[in-house]
CSV table of C-alpha atoms in Angstrom, one decimal:
chain,number,residue,atom,x,y,z
A,192,MET,CA,7.6,109.8,64.6
A,193,ILE,CA,3.8,109.1,64.8
A,194,LYS,CA,4.4,106.2,62.2
A,195,ASN,CA,7.1,104.7,64.7
A,196,TRP,CA,4.9,105.2,67.6
A,197,PHE,CA,2.0,103.3,66.1
A,198,LYS,CA,4.4,100.5,65.3
A,199,ASN,CA,5.3,100.1,68.6
A,200,ILE,CA,1.9,100.0,70.0
A,201,GLY,CA,1.4,96.6,71.8
A,202,PRO,CA,-1.3,94.9,73.7
A,203,GLY,CA,-1.8,97.9,76.2
A,204,PRO,CA,-4.8,99.4,74.2
A,205,LEU,CA,-6.5,95.8,74.2
A,206,VAL,CA,-5.9,95.8,78.0
A,207,ALA,CA,-7.5,99.3,78.2
A,208,ALA,CA,-10.3,98.1,76.0
A,209,ALA,CA,-10.9,95.1,78.1
A,210,PHE,CA,-11.4,97.0,81.5
A,211,ILE,CA,-13.5,99.9,79.9
A,212,GLY,CA,-16.5,97.7,79.1
A,213,PRO,CA,-20.3,98.5,79.9
A,214,GLY,CA,-19.9,97.7,83.5
A,215,THR,CA,-17.1,100.5,84.0
A,216,VAL,CA,-19.3,102.8,81.9
A,217,THR,CA,-22.1,102.1,84.3
A,218,VAL,CA,-20.1,102.3,87.6
A,219,CYS,CA,-18.3,105.7,86.3
A,220,THR,CA,-21.9,107.0,85.3
A,221,LEU,CA,-23.4,106.3,88.9
A,222,ALA,CA,-20.0,107.9,90.4
A,223,GLY,CA,-20.6,111.0,88.5
A,224,VAL,CA,-24.4,111.4,88.8
A,225,ASN,CA,-24.2,110.6,92.7
A,226,PHE,CA,-21.0,112.1,93.8
A,227,GLY,CA,-20.0,114.6,91.0
A,228,PHE,CA,-16.2,115.0,90.4
A,229,ALA,CA,-15.7,113.7,94.3
A,230,LEU,CA,-14.6,110.2,93.3
A,231,LEU,CA,-11.9,111.1,90.5
A,232,TRP,CA,-9.2,110.3,93.0
A,233,ALA,CA,-10.5,106.7,93.5
A,234,MET,CA,-10.2,106.3,89.6
A,235,GLY,CA,-6.6,107.7,89.6
A,236,LEU,CA,-5.7,105.4,92.3
A,237,SER,CA,-7.3,102.3,90.4
A,238,ILE,CA,-5.1,103.4,87.3
A,239,MET,CA,-1.8,103.5,89.3
A,240,ALA,CA,-2.5,100.0,90.7
A,241,THR,CA,-3.6,98.7,87.3
A,242,ILE,CA,-0.2,100.1,85.7
A,243,VAL,CA,1.7,98.3,88.6
A,244,LEU,CA,0.2,95.0,88.2
A,245,GLN,CA,-0.2,95.0,84.3
A,246,GLU,CA,3.6,96.0,84.1
A,247,MET,CA,4.4,92.8,86.0
A,248,SER,CA,2.3,90.6,83.9
A,249,ALA,CA,3.7,92.3,80.8
A,250,ARG,CA,7.2,91.7,82.1
A,251,LEU,CA,6.7,88.2,82.9
A,252,GLY,CA,5.0,87.2,79.5
A,253,LEU,CA,7.9,88.8,77.6
A,254,ILE,CA,10.7,87.4,79.7
A,255,THR,CA,9.4,83.8,79.9
A,256,GLN,CA,7.5,83.8,76.6
A,257,LYS,CA,4.7,82.1,78.7
A,258,GLY,CA,1.2,83.0,79.8
A,259,LEU,CA,0.2,83.5,83.2
A,260,SER,CA,-1.8,80.4,83.5
A,261,GLU,CA,1.0,78.5,82.0
A,262,VAL,CA,3.6,79.8,84.5
A,263,ILE,CA,1.1,79.0,87.2
A,264,ARG,CA,0.7,75.5,85.9
A,265,THR,CA,4.5,75.0,86.1
A,266,GLU,CA,5.6,76.9,89.1
A,267,ILE,CA,3.1,75.6,91.7
A,268,LYS,CA,4.7,72.2,92.5
A,269,ASN,CA,2.0,71.1,95.3
A,270,PRO,CA,-0.7,69.1,93.2
A,271,LEU,CA,-3.6,70.0,95.5
A,272,VAL,CA,-2.7,73.8,95.6
A,273,ARG,CA,-2.1,73.8,91.9
A,274,GLY,CA,-5.3,71.9,91.3
A,275,LEU,CA,-7.5,74.3,93.6
A,276,THR,CA,-5.8,77.3,91.9
A,277,ILE,CA,-6.4,76.2,88.4
A,278,LEU,CA,-10.1,75.4,89.4
A,279,LEU,CA,-10.6,78.9,91.0
A,280,ILE,CA,-9.0,80.3,87.7
A,281,LEU,CA,-11.2,78.5,85.2
A,282,SER,CA,-14.3,79.3,87.3
A,283,ALA,CA,-13.5,83.0,87.5
A,284,ILE,CA,-12.4,83.8,84.0
A,285,VAL,CA,-14.2,81.1,81.9
A,286,ILE,CA,-17.6,81.0,83.7
A,287,GLY,CA,-17.1,84.7,84.7
A,288,ASN,CA,-16.3,86.0,81.2
A,289,ALA,CA,-19.3,83.7,79.7
A,290,ALA,CA,-21.7,85.6,82.5
A,291,TYR,CA,-20.3,89.1,81.6
A,292,GLU,CA,-20.2,88.5,77.8
A,293,ALA,CA,-24.0,88.9,77.6
A,294,GLY,CA,-23.7,92.3,79.6
A,295,ASN,CA,-20.6,93.3,77.2
A,296,ILE,CA,-23.0,92.7,73.7
A,297,SER,CA,-25.9,94.3,75.6
A,298,GLY,CA,-23.6,97.5,76.3
A,299,GLY,CA,-22.7,97.7,72.8
A,300,VAL,CA,-26.4,97.1,71.6
A,301,LEU,CA,-27.5,100.1,74.1
A,302,GLY,CA,-24.8,102.2,72.3
A,303,LEU,CA,-26.2,101.5,68.9
A,304,GLU,CA,-29.9,101.7,69.9
A,305,THR,CA,-29.4,105.3,70.9
A,306,ILE,CA,-28.4,105.9,67.2
A,307,VAL,CA,-30.4,103.6,65.1
A,308,GLY,CA,-33.3,102.5,67.1
A,309,ASN,CA,-34.5,98.9,68.4
A,310,PRO,CA,-34.8,96.4,65.8
A,311,PHE,CA,-35.9,92.6,66.7
A,312,VAL,CA,-36.8,89.7,64.5
A,313,SER,CA,-39.2,86.9,65.6
A,314,ILE,CA,-38.1,83.4,65.2
A,315,ALA,CA,-40.0,80.4,66.5
A,316,GLY,CA,-41.6,82.5,69.2
A,317,PHE,CA,-38.3,84.2,70.4
A,318,ASN,CA,-37.9,87.9,69.9
A,319,LEU,CA,-34.2,88.1,68.9
A,320,ASN,CA,-32.3,91.6,68.9
A,321,VAL,CA,-30.6,92.0,65.5
A,322,LEU,CA,-28.0,94.3,66.9
A,323,SER,CA,-26.9,91.6,69.5
A,324,ILE,CA,-26.3,89.1,66.7
A,325,THR,CA,-24.7,91.9,64.5
A,326,ILE,CA,-22.1,92.6,67.3
A,327,GLY,CA,-21.4,88.8,67.9
A,328,LEU,CA,-20.9,88.3,64.3
A,329,VAL,CA,-18.3,91.4,64.2
A,330,ALA,CA,-16.5,89.8,67.2
A,331,PHE,CA,-16.6,86.3,65.6
A,332,VAL,CA,-14.9,87.4,62.5
A,333,VAL,CA,-12.2,89.5,64.3
A,334,LEU,CA,-11.4,86.4,66.5
A,335,TYR,CA,-11.5,83.6,63.8
A,336,VAL,CA,-9.1,85.7,61.7
A,337,GLY,CA,-6.6,84.5,64.6
A,338,ASN,CA,-4.1,86.9,63.5
A,339,TYR,CA,-2.7,89.3,66.2
A,340,LYS,CA,-2.0,92.2,64.0
A,341,VAL,CA,-5.6,92.3,62.7
A,342,LEU,CA,-6.8,92.1,66.4
A,343,GLU,CA,-4.7,94.9,67.3
A,344,LYS,CA,-5.6,97.1,64.5
A,345,VAL,CA,-9.3,96.7,65.0
A,346,LEU,CA,-9.1,97.3,68.9
A,347,VAL,CA,-6.9,100.1,68.6
A,348,PHE,CA,-9.3,101.8,66.2
A,349,LEU,CA,-12.4,101.1,68.4
A,350,VAL,CA,-10.3,102.3,71.6
A,351,ILE,CA,-9.4,105.6,69.7
A,352,LEU,CA,-13.1,106.0,68.7
A,353,MET,CA,-14.4,105.3,72.2
A,354,SER,CA,-11.8,107.6,73.7
A,355,LEU,CA,-12.7,110.6,71.4
A,356,ALA,CA,-16.5,109.9,72.0
A,357,PHE,CA,-16.2,110.2,75.8
A,358,LEU,CA,-13.8,113.0,75.7
A,359,LEU,CA,-15.9,115.1,73.4
A,360,THR,CA,-18.8,114.5,75.6
A,361,ALA,CA,-16.8,115.6,78.7
A,362,ILE,CA,-15.7,118.7,76.9
A,363,ILE,CA,-19.4,119.4,75.7
A,364,THR,CA,-20.3,119.7,79.6
A,365,LYS,CA,-17.8,122.5,80.3
A,366,PRO,CA,-16.8,121.2,83.7
A,367,ASP,CA,-15.3,123.2,86.5
A,368,LEU,CA,-11.5,122.6,86.2
A,369,SER,CA,-10.9,123.6,89.8
A,370,ALA,CA,-13.6,121.1,91.0
A,371,ILE,CA,-11.9,118.4,88.9
A,372,PHE,CA,-8.5,119.1,90.4
A,373,SER,CA,-10.1,119.1,94.0
A,374,GLY,CA,-11.8,115.7,93.1
A,375,LEU,CA,-8.5,114.1,91.9
A,376,PHE,CA,-6.3,115.3,94.5
A,377,MET,CA,-8.4,115.6,97.8
A,378,PRO,CA,-9.9,111.9,98.5
A,379,LYS,CA,-13.1,111.9,100.2
A,380,VAL,CA,-14.5,108.6,101.8
A,381,SER,CA,-17.8,107.9,103.4
A,382,GLU,CA,-20.4,105.4,104.2
A,383,GLU,CA,-22.5,106.6,101.2
A,384,ASN,CA,-19.7,106.5,98.7
A,385,LEU,CA,-17.7,103.5,99.8
A,386,LEU,CA,-19.4,100.9,97.7
A,387,THR,CA,-19.0,103.1,94.6
A,388,ILE,CA,-15.3,103.5,95.4
A,389,ILE,CA,-15.0,99.5,95.7
A,390,GLY,CA,-16.9,99.5,92.3
A,391,LEU,CA,-14.4,101.9,90.6
A,392,ILE,CA,-11.6,99.9,91.7
A,393,GLY,CA,-13.1,96.5,90.8
A,394,THR,CA,-14.0,97.3,87.5
A,395,THR,CA,-10.4,98.8,86.8
A,396,VAL,CA,-8.1,96.4,88.5
A,397,VAL,CA,-9.4,93.2,86.5
A,398,PRO,CA,-7.9,89.6,87.1
A,399,TYR,CA,-8.5,88.5,83.6
A,400,ASN,CA,-6.4,91.3,82.2
A,401,LEU,CA,-3.5,90.0,84.1
A,402,PHE,CA,-3.8,86.8,82.0
A,403,LEU,CA,-4.7,88.5,78.7
A,404,HIS,CA,-1.6,90.9,79.0
A,405,ALA,CA,1.1,88.2,79.5
A,406,SER,CA,-0.4,86.2,76.6
A,407,LEU,CA,-0.6,89.0,74.2
A,408,VAL,CA,2.8,90.4,75.0
A,409,LYS,CA,4.5,87.3,73.7
A,410,GLU,CA,2.5,87.5,70.4
A,411,LYS,CA,3.9,91.1,69.8
A,412,TRP,CA,7.4,91.0,71.4
A,413,HIS,CA,10.0,88.2,71.7
A,414,HIS,CA,13.3,89.7,73.2
A,415,GLU,CA,14.4,91.2,76.5
A,416,THR,CA,15.3,94.4,74.5
A,417,ASP,CA,11.6,95.1,73.8
A,418,LEU,CA,10.9,95.4,77.6
A,419,LYS,CA,11.1,99.3,77.4
A,420,PHE,CA,8.3,99.3,74.5
A,421,ALA,CA,6.0,96.9,76.7
A,422,ARG,CA,6.5,99.2,79.7
A,423,LYS,CA,5.7,102.4,77.8
A,424,ASP,CA,3.0,100.7,75.8
A,425,THR,CA,1.3,99.6,79.4
A,426,ILE,CA,1.6,103.0,80.9
A,427,ILE,CA,0.3,104.9,78.2
A,428,ALA,CA,-2.6,102.7,77.2
A,429,VAL,CA,-3.6,102.3,80.9
A,430,ALA,CA,-3.4,106.0,81.6
A,431,LEU,CA,-5.5,106.8,78.7
A,432,GLY,CA,-7.9,104.3,79.8
A,433,GLY,CA,-8.2,106.0,82.9
A,434,ILE,CA,-8.6,109.5,81.4
A,435,VAL,CA,-11.6,107.8,79.3
A,436,SER,CA,-13.2,106.7,82.5
A,437,MET,CA,-12.7,110.0,84.2
A,438,CYS,CA,-14.4,111.7,81.3
A,439,ILE,CA,-17.5,109.4,81.7
A,440,ILE,CA,-17.6,110.4,85.4
A,441,ILE,CA,-17.2,114.2,84.5
A,442,SER,CA,-20.0,113.9,81.7
A,443,ALA,CA,-22.2,112.3,84.2
A,444,ALA,CA,-21.6,114.9,86.8
A,445,ALA,CA,-23.3,117.4,84.5
A,446,ILE,CA,-26.7,115.7,84.7
A,447,GLU,CA,-29.2,117.4,87.1
A,448,THR,CA,-31.4,114.4,87.8
A,449,GLN,CA,-30.6,111.4,89.9
A,450,HIS,CA,-32.8,109.1,87.8
A,451,ILE,CA,-29.8,107.5,86.0
A,452,SER,CA,-29.0,103.8,86.2
A,453,SER,CA,-26.9,103.3,82.8
A,454,ALA,CA,-24.8,105.0,80.1
A,455,ALA,CA,-28.0,104.9,77.9
A,456,ASP,CA,-29.8,107.0,80.5
A,457,LEU,CA,-26.9,109.3,80.6
A,458,ALA,CA,-27.2,109.8,76.7
A,459,LYS,CA,-30.8,110.6,77.2
A,460,GLY,CA,-30.0,112.9,80.2
A,461,LEU,CA,-27.4,115.0,78.2
A,462,GLU,CA,-29.6,115.4,75.3
A,463,PRO,CA,-32.0,118.2,76.6
A,464,LEU,CA,-28.8,120.0,78.1
A,465,PHE,CA,-26.3,119.8,75.3
A,466,GLY,CA,-28.5,118.8,72.2
A,467,ARG,CA,-28.6,115.6,70.1
A,468,PHE,CA,-24.9,115.3,69.5
A,469,ALA,CA,-24.3,114.4,73.0
A,470,LYS,CA,-26.5,111.5,72.6
A,471,TYR,CA,-24.4,110.4,69.5
A,472,PHE,CA,-21.1,110.8,71.0
A,473,LEU,CA,-22.2,108.7,74.2
A,474,GLY,CA,-23.9,106.3,72.0
A,475,ILE,CA,-20.7,105.6,69.7
A,476,GLY,CA,-18.6,105.6,73.0
A,477,LEU,CA,-20.8,102.9,74.7
A,478,PHE,CA,-20.9,100.8,71.5
A,479,ALA,CA,-17.1,100.9,71.1
A,480,ALA,CA,-16.9,99.8,74.9
A,481,GLY,CA,-19.3,96.9,74.5
A,482,ILE,CA,-17.7,95.5,71.4
A,483,THR,CA,-14.2,96.0,72.5
A,484,SER,CA,-15.0,94.0,75.7
A,485,ALA,CA,-17.0,91.4,73.8
A,486,ILE,CA,-13.9,90.5,71.7
A,487,THR,CA,-11.2,90.7,74.8
A,488,ALA,CA,-13.5,88.6,77.3
A,489,PRO,CA,-13.7,85.6,75.1
A,490,LEU,CA,-10.0,86.0,74.0
A,491,ALA,CA,-8.7,86.0,77.6
A,492,ALA,CA,-10.8,82.9,78.4
A,493,ALA,CA,-9.4,81.1,75.7
A,494,PHE,CA,-5.8,81.9,76.9
A,495,VAL,CA,-6.6,81.0,80.4
A,496,ALA,CA,-8.5,77.7,79.6
A,497,THR,CA,-5.6,76.4,77.2
A,498,GLY,CA,-2.8,77.6,79.4
A,499,CYS,CA,-4.4,75.9,82.5
A,500,LEU,CA,-5.1,72.5,80.8
A,501,GLY,CA,-1.8,72.4,78.9
A,502,TRP,CA,-3.4,72.7,75.3
A,503,SER,CA,-2.0,74.8,72.4
A,504,THR,CA,-2.2,78.6,73.2
A,505,SER,CA,-2.0,79.3,69.4
A,506,MET,CA,-4.9,81.7,68.3
A,507,LYS,CA,-5.6,79.2,65.4
A,508,SER,CA,-5.6,76.0,67.5
A,509,LYS,CA,-9.0,74.1,67.4
A,510,GLN,CA,-9.1,74.1,71.5
A,511,PHE,CA,-8.4,77.8,71.5
A,512,ARG,CA,-11.2,78.6,69.0
A,513,ALA,CA,-13.7,76.1,70.8
A,514,VAL,CA,-13.2,78.0,74.1
A,515,TRP,CA,-13.8,81.5,72.7
A,516,MET,CA,-16.7,80.4,70.5
A,517,PHE,CA,-18.4,79.0,73.3
A,518,ILE,CA,-18.0,82.1,75.4
A,519,LEU,CA,-19.1,84.3,72.4
A,520,GLY,CA,-22.1,82.1,71.6
A,521,LEU,CA,-23.5,82.2,75.3
A,522,GLY,CA,-23.1,85.9,75.3
A,523,VAL,CA,-24.8,86.4,71.9
A,524,LEU,CA,-27.8,84.1,73.0
A,525,PHE,CA,-28.3,85.4,76.5
A,526,SER,CA,-28.1,89.0,75.2
A,527,SER,CA,-30.3,88.6,72.1
A,528,ILE,CA,-33.1,86.9,74.1
A,529,GLY,CA,-32.7,89.4,77.0
A,530,PHE,CA,-31.9,86.5,79.6
A,531,LYS,CA,-30.1,87.9,82.7
A,532,SER,CA,-29.1,85.2,85.0
A,533,ILE,CA,-28.3,87.3,88.1
A,534,GLU,CA,-27.0,83.8,90.0
A,535,ILE,CA,-24.4,83.4,87.2
A,536,ILE,CA,-23.2,87.0,87.5
A,537,LYS,CA,-23.0,86.7,91.4
A,538,PHE,CA,-21.1,83.4,91.3
A,539,ALA,CA,-18.6,85.3,88.8
A,540,GLN,CA,-18.2,88.2,91.2
A,541,ILE,CA,-17.5,86.0,94.1
A,542,THR,CA,-15.1,84.1,92.1
A,543,ASN,CA,-13.4,87.2,90.9
A,544,GLY,CA,-13.3,88.6,94.4
A,545,LEU,CA,-11.4,85.5,95.4
A,546,LEU,CA,-9.1,85.5,92.4
A,547,LEU,CA,-7.7,89.0,92.4
A,548,PRO,CA,-5.9,88.6,95.7
A,549,VAL,CA,-4.7,84.9,94.8
A,550,ILE,CA,-3.3,86.2,91.4
A,551,ALA,CA,-1.7,89.3,92.9
A,552,ALA,CA,-0.1,87.1,95.6
A,553,PHE,CA,1.1,84.6,92.9
A,554,LEU,CA,2.2,87.3,90.7
A,555,LEU,CA,4.3,89.2,93.6
A,556,TRP,CA,5.8,85.7,94.4
A,557,VAL,CA,6.9,84.7,90.9
A,558,MET,CA,8.1,88.1,90.2
A,559,ASN,CA,10.7,87.8,92.8
A,560,LYS,CA,12.1,84.5,91.3
A,561,SER,CA,15.5,85.0,89.9
A,562,SER,CA,15.2,81.3,88.4
A,563,ILE,CA,12.4,82.8,86.2
A,564,LEU,CA,13.2,86.3,85.4
A,565,GLY,CA,16.9,86.7,86.4
A,566,LYS,CA,17.9,90.6,86.4
A,567,TYR,CA,14.3,91.3,85.6
A,568,LYS,CA,12.7,90.4,89.0
A,569,ASN,CA,11.0,92.9,91.0
A,570,THR,CA,12.8,95.7,92.8
A,571,LEU,CA,12.3,96.7,96.4
A,572,VAL,CA,10.1,99.6,95.3
A,573,GLN,CA,7.9,97.5,93.1
A,574,ASN,CA,7.6,95.0,95.9
A,575,ILE,CA,6.4,97.6,98.4
A,576,ILE,CA,3.8,99.0,95.8
A,577,GLY,CA,2.8,95.5,95.0
A,578,ILE,CA,2.1,94.4,98.8
A,579,VAL,CA,-0.1,97.7,99.3
A,580,ILE,CA,-1.9,96.6,96.1
A,581,LEU,CA,-2.3,93.2,97.6
A,582,GLY,CA,-3.8,94.4,100.6
A,583,VAL,CA,-6.2,96.6,98.7
A,584,ALA,CA,-7.1,93.5,96.7
A,585,ILE,CA,-7.9,91.3,99.8
A,586,PHE,CA,-10.0,94.2,101.2
A,587,LEU,CA,-12.0,94.5,97.8
A,588,GLY,CA,-12.3,90.8,97.7
A,589,ALA,CA,-13.8,90.5,101.0
A,590,LYS,CA,-16.2,93.3,100.4
A,591,SER,CA,-17.4,92.2,97.0
A,592,ILE,CA,-18.0,88.7,98.4
A,593,LEU,CA,-19.7,90.1,101.4
A,594,LYS,CA,-21.8,92.5,99.1
A,595,VAL,CA,-23.1,89.5,96.8
A,596,ILE,CA,-23.7,87.2,99.8
């Protein structure tokens, strides 16, 4: 039974690994520290929206055997609209992922630093962080192998490690179960928590995951009969990802102080209350969150760039490797020298804010085309849920852009 389940694991855990990066860990930490269990409902809502959109993306990839960017290139007939859409996608995903990659690697480094300390080497007057380079090398090797099965096994292992680490941390804090259920099923929205709610949804419903999922599904499955496996894989993995995010909120709610700005601070904050084991669990969880996102972000950028530009989407092609090497290289460089370009990250946030409604709208449009999906096109219920999510995406996009401006 378990062997069969593992055999049918698809790209779902990779998608979960991609959205639970250091950014998500930090937002969940702040949600827990500032509002206790009150925003668990927002994470639950985000997970439901993510499952709906990721299922559409997986179905599109499996039935068409194409990535989302390839479908966009072939289905948008107006050259001007197609050109603008591709430009927005490349800006948001490729430049955006290059900006976020440094954060992914730095997140993994923060996790390791809570366990092994802070080793630096000095080269030509620059202090380089050894852990950043180590994480970069691990990501390089996994991606260079270019084998979906190897990638899947490594990331599934890291996701299980991350899940156990955060789950054990939440259990250690002995949370009040009635307060958890109240936070899950009794939504509370105020001026104080609105930005945090937007942050929780924004770090969970991620545009680049829609591209990543469609591309990886066709690496794993090739027949329409596999759709049931793809759906089950998506629902289980994204739901588990949501539980992990909720565990971080629950762990952070146990902290007495308000002076917490990252998961590394959370590790220090839990230590006096629950002993040094809490620090190690959190450190391992943050390391796994950082390294999984450090692998999936360049991978998504490579699928997007090659699909948009009509290049080979084979994981071993020269163009595919050139894209992820560029993203990973920038991430390692910026992380190891401690460079933080706030302008690049602001640009990435704006383009992502614009991209999510555009991609959600395109996905809804294409999922209703019988010429592409035949009998597997959207049902009325899927369309209604999709339109509600599109409305939320437009609101979120506008809010995130206004916030940055």
